[in-house]
mmCIF file of C-alpha atoms in Angstrom:
data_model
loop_
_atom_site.group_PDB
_atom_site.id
_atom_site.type_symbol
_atom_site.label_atom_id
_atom_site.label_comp_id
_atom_site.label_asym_id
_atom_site.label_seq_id
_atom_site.Cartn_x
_atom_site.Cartn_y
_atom_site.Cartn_z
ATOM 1 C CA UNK A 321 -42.672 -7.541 3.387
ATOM 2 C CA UNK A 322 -45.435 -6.535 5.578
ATOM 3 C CA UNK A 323 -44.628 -4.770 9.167
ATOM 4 C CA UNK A 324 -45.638 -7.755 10.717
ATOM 5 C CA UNK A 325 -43.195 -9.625 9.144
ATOM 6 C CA UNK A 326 -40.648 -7.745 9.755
ATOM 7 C CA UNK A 327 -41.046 -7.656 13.272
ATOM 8 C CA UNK A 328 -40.663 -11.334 13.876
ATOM 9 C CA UNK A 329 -37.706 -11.079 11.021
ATOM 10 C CA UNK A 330 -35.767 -8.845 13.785
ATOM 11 C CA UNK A 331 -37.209 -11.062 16.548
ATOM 12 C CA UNK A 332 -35.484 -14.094 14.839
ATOM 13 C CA UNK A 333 -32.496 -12.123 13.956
ATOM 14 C CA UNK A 334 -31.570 -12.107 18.205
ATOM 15 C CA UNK A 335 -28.814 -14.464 19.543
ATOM 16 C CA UNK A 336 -26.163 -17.058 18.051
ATOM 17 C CA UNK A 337 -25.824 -20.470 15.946
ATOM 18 C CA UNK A 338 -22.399 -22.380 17.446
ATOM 19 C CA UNK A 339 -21.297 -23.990 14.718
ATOM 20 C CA UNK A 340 -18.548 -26.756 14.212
ATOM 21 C CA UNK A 341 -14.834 -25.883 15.629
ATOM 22 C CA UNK A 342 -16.542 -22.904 17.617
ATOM 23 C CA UNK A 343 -18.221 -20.520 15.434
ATOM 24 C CA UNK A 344 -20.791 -18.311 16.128
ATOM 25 C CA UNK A 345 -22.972 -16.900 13.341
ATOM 26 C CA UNK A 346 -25.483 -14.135 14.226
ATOM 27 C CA UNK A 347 -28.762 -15.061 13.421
ATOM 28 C CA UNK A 348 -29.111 -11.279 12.324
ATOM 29 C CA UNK A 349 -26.477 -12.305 9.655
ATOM 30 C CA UNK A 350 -27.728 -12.730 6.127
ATOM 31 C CA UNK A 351 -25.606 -15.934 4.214
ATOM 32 C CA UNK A 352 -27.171 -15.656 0.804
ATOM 33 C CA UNK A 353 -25.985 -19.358 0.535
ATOM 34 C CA UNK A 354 -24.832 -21.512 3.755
ATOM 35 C CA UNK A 355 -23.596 -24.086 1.992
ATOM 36 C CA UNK A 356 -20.892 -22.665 0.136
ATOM 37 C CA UNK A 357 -19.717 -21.057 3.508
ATOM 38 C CA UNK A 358 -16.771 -22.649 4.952
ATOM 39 C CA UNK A 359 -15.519 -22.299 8.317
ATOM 40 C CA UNK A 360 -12.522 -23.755 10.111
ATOM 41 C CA UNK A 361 -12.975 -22.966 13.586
ATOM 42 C CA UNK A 362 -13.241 -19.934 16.128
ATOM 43 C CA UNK A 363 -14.872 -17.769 13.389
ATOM 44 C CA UNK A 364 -17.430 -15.016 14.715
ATOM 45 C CA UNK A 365 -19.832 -13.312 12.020
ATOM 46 C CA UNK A 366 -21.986 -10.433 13.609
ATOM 47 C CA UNK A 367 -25.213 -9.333 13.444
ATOM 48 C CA UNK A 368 -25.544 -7.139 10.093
ATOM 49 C CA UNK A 369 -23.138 -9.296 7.859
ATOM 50 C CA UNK A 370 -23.789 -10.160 4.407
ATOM 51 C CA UNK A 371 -22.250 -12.820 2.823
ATOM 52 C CA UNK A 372 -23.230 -13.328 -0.784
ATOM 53 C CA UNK A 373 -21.328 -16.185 -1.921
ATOM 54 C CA UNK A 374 -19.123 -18.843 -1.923
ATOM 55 C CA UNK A 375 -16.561 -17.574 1.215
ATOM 56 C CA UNK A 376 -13.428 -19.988 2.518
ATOM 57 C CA UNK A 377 -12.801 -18.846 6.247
ATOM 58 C CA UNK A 378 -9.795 -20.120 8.342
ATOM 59 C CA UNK A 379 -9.218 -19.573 12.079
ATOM 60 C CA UNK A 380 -9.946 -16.832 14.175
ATOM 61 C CA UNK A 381 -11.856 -14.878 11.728
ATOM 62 C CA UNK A 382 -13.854 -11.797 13.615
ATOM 63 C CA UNK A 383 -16.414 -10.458 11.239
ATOM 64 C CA UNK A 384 -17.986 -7.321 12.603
ATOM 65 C CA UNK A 385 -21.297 -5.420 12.211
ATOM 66 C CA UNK A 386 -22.318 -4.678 8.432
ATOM 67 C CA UNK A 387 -19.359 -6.624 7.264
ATOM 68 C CA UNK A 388 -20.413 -7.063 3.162
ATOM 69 C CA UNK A 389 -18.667 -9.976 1.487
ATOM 70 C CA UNK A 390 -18.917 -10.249 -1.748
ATOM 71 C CA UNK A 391 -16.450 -12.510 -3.780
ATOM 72 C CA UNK A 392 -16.452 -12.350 -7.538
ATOM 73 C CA UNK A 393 -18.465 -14.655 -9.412
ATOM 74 C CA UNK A 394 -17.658 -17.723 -9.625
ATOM 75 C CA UNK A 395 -14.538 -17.118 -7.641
ATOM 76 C CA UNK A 396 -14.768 -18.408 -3.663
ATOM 77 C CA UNK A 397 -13.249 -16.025 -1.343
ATOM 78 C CA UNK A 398 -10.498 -17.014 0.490
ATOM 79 C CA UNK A 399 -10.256 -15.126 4.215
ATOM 80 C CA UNK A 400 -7.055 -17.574 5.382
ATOM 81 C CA UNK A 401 -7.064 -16.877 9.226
ATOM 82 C CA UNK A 402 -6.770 -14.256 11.872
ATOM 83 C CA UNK A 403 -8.277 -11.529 10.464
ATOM 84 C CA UNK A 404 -10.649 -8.537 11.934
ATOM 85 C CA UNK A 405 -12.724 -6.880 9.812
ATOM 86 C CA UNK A 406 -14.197 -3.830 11.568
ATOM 87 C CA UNK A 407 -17.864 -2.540 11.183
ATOM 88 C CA UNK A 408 -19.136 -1.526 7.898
ATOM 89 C CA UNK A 409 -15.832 -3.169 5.313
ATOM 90 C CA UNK A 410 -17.180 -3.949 2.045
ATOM 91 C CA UNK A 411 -15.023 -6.839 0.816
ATOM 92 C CA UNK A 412 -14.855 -8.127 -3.078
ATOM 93 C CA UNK A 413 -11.384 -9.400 -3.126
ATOM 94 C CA UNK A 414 -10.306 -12.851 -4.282
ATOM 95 C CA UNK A 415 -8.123 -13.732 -1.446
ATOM 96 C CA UNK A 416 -7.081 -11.983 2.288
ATOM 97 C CA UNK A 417 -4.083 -13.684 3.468
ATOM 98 C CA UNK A 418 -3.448 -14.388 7.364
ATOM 99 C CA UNK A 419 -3.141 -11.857 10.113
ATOM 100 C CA UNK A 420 -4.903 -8.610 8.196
ATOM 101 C CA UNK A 421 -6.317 -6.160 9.885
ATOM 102 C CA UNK A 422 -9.192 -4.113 7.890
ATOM 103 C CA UNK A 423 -10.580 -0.893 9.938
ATOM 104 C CA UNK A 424 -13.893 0.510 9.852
ATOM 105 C CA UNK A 425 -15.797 1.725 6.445
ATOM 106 C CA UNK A 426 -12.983 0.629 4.000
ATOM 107 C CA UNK A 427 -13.680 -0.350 0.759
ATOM 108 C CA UNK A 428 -11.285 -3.166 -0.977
ATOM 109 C CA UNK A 429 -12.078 -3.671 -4.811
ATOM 110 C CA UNK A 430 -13.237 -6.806 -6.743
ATOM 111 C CA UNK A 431 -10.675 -9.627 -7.261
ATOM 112 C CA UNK A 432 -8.065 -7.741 -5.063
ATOM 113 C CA UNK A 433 -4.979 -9.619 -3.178
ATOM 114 C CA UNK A 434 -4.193 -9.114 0.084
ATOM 115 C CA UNK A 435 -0.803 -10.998 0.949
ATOM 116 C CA UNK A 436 -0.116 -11.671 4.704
ATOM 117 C CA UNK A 437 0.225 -9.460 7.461
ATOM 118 C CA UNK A 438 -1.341 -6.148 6.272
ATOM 119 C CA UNK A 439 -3.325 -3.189 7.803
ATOM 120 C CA UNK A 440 -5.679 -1.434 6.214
ATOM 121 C CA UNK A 441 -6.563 1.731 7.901
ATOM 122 C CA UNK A 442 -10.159 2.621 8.312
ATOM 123 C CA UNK A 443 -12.079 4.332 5.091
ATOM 124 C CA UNK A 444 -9.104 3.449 3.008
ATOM 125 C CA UNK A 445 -10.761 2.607 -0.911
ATOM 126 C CA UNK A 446 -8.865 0.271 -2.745
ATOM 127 C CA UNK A 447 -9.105 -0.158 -6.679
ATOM 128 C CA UNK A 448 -10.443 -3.322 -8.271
ATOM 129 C CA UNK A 449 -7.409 -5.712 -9.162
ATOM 130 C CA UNK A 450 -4.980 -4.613 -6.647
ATOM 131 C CA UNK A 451 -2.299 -7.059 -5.223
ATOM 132 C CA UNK A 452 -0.726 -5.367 -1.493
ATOM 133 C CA UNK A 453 2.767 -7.559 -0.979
ATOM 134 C CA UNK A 454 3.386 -8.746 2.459
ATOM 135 C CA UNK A 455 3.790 -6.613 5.848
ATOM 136 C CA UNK A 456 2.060 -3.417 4.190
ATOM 137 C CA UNK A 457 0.219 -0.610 5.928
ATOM 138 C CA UNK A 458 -2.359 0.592 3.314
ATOM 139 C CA UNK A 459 -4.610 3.716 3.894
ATOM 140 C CA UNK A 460 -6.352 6.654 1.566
ATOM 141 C CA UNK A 461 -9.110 6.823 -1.088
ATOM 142 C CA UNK A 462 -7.238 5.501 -3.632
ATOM 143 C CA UNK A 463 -5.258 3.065 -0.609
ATOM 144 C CA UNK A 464 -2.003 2.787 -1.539
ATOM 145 C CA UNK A 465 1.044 1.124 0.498
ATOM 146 C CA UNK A 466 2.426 4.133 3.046
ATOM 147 C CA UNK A 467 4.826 1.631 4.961
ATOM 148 C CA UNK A 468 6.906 -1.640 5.336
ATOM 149 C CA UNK A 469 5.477 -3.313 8.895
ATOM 150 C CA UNK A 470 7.301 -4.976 10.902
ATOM 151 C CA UNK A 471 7.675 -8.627 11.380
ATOM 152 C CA UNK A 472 6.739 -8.100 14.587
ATOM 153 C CA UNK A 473 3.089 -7.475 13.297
ATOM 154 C CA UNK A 474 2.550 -10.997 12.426
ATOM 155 C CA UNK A 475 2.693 -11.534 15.944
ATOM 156 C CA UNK A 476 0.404 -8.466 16.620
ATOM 157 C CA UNK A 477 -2.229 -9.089 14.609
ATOM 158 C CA UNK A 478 -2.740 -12.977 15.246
ATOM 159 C CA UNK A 479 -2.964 -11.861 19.280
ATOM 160 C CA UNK A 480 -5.579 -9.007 18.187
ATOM 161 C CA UNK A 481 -7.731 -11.512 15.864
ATOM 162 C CA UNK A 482 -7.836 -14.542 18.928
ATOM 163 C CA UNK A 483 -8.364 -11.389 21.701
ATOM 164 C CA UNK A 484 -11.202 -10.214 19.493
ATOM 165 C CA UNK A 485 -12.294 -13.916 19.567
ATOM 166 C CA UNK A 486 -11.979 -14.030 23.431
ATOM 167 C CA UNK A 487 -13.674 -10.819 24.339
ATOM 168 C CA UNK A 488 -16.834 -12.039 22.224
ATOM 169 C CA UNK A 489 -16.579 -15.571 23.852
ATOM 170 C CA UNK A 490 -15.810 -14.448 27.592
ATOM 171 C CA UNK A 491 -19.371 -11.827 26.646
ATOM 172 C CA UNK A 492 -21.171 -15.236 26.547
ATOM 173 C CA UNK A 493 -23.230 -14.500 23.644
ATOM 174 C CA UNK A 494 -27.323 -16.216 23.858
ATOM 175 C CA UNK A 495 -26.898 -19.204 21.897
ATOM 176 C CA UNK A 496 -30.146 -20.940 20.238
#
């Protein structure tokens, strides 16, 4: 790639597409294949995310900056709804359940399971084939479970996932 070409790359890479139900994929986003990308509605995928296969999104899904998804072959990924996945996650998990919570830089390993209502604290690295039961804070390099949440946090982390969704709507992001 020439210089040239990357300019207008990062020219074309500026604004929002509003897709179906409300979502709003950065054009600085790179899908390596849109069509196996499913979205149900009020999804938000920042500038900087990679998503490099076949990915099943539900509601209020909040994708931040350098977000890396990257299911296991031949395997879709399976994000179920109101999740926030801060800057820089690297996800190769089968399957995130509803209301998670994944903080900046952390790691989570191929074909992992993430039951409902879990936080992941930020730069927390966990193995390849791991399955975290329900309500679980997880944290460390290895992550391991360091507490029982909750039921409250089911609660908690829906309102944080549609806020997040809110706060980028209400920022009226350029649409093209």
């Amino acid at each position: 790639m020439t210089d040239g070409d990357q300019q207008s790359a990062d020219e074309s890479s500026d604004g929002y597409i509003k897709y179906g139900a409300n979502n709003y994929i950065s054009r600085g986003a790179e899908l390596a294949d849109p069509n196996q990308i499913q979205l149900k509605g009020k999804t938000v995928v920042l500038k900087g995310v990679k998503i490099e296969g076949a990915v099943r999104m539900g509601r209020y899904c909040m994708l931040q900056e350098d977000v890396v998804l990257a299911p296991p072959e031949g395997v879709p990924l399976i994000l179920r709804g109101h999740l926030v996945l801060e800057q820089g996650c690297e996800i190769k998990a089968a399957a995130l359940g509803s209301h998670v919570f994944i903080g900046a830089g952390a790691k989570i390993g191929e074909r992992c399971i993430l039951k409902d209502n879990i936080w992941v604290a930020p730069n927390s690295v966990l193995g390849d084939d791991t399955v975290i039961p329900p309500f679980s804070r997880v944290e460390g390099a290895p992550a391991k479970v360091t507490a029982e949440l909750a039921p409250a946090v089911a609660t908690e982390l829906a309102e944080l996932a549609q806020d997040a969704y809110q706060a980028f709507v209400d920022s009226k992001p350029k649409v093209k």
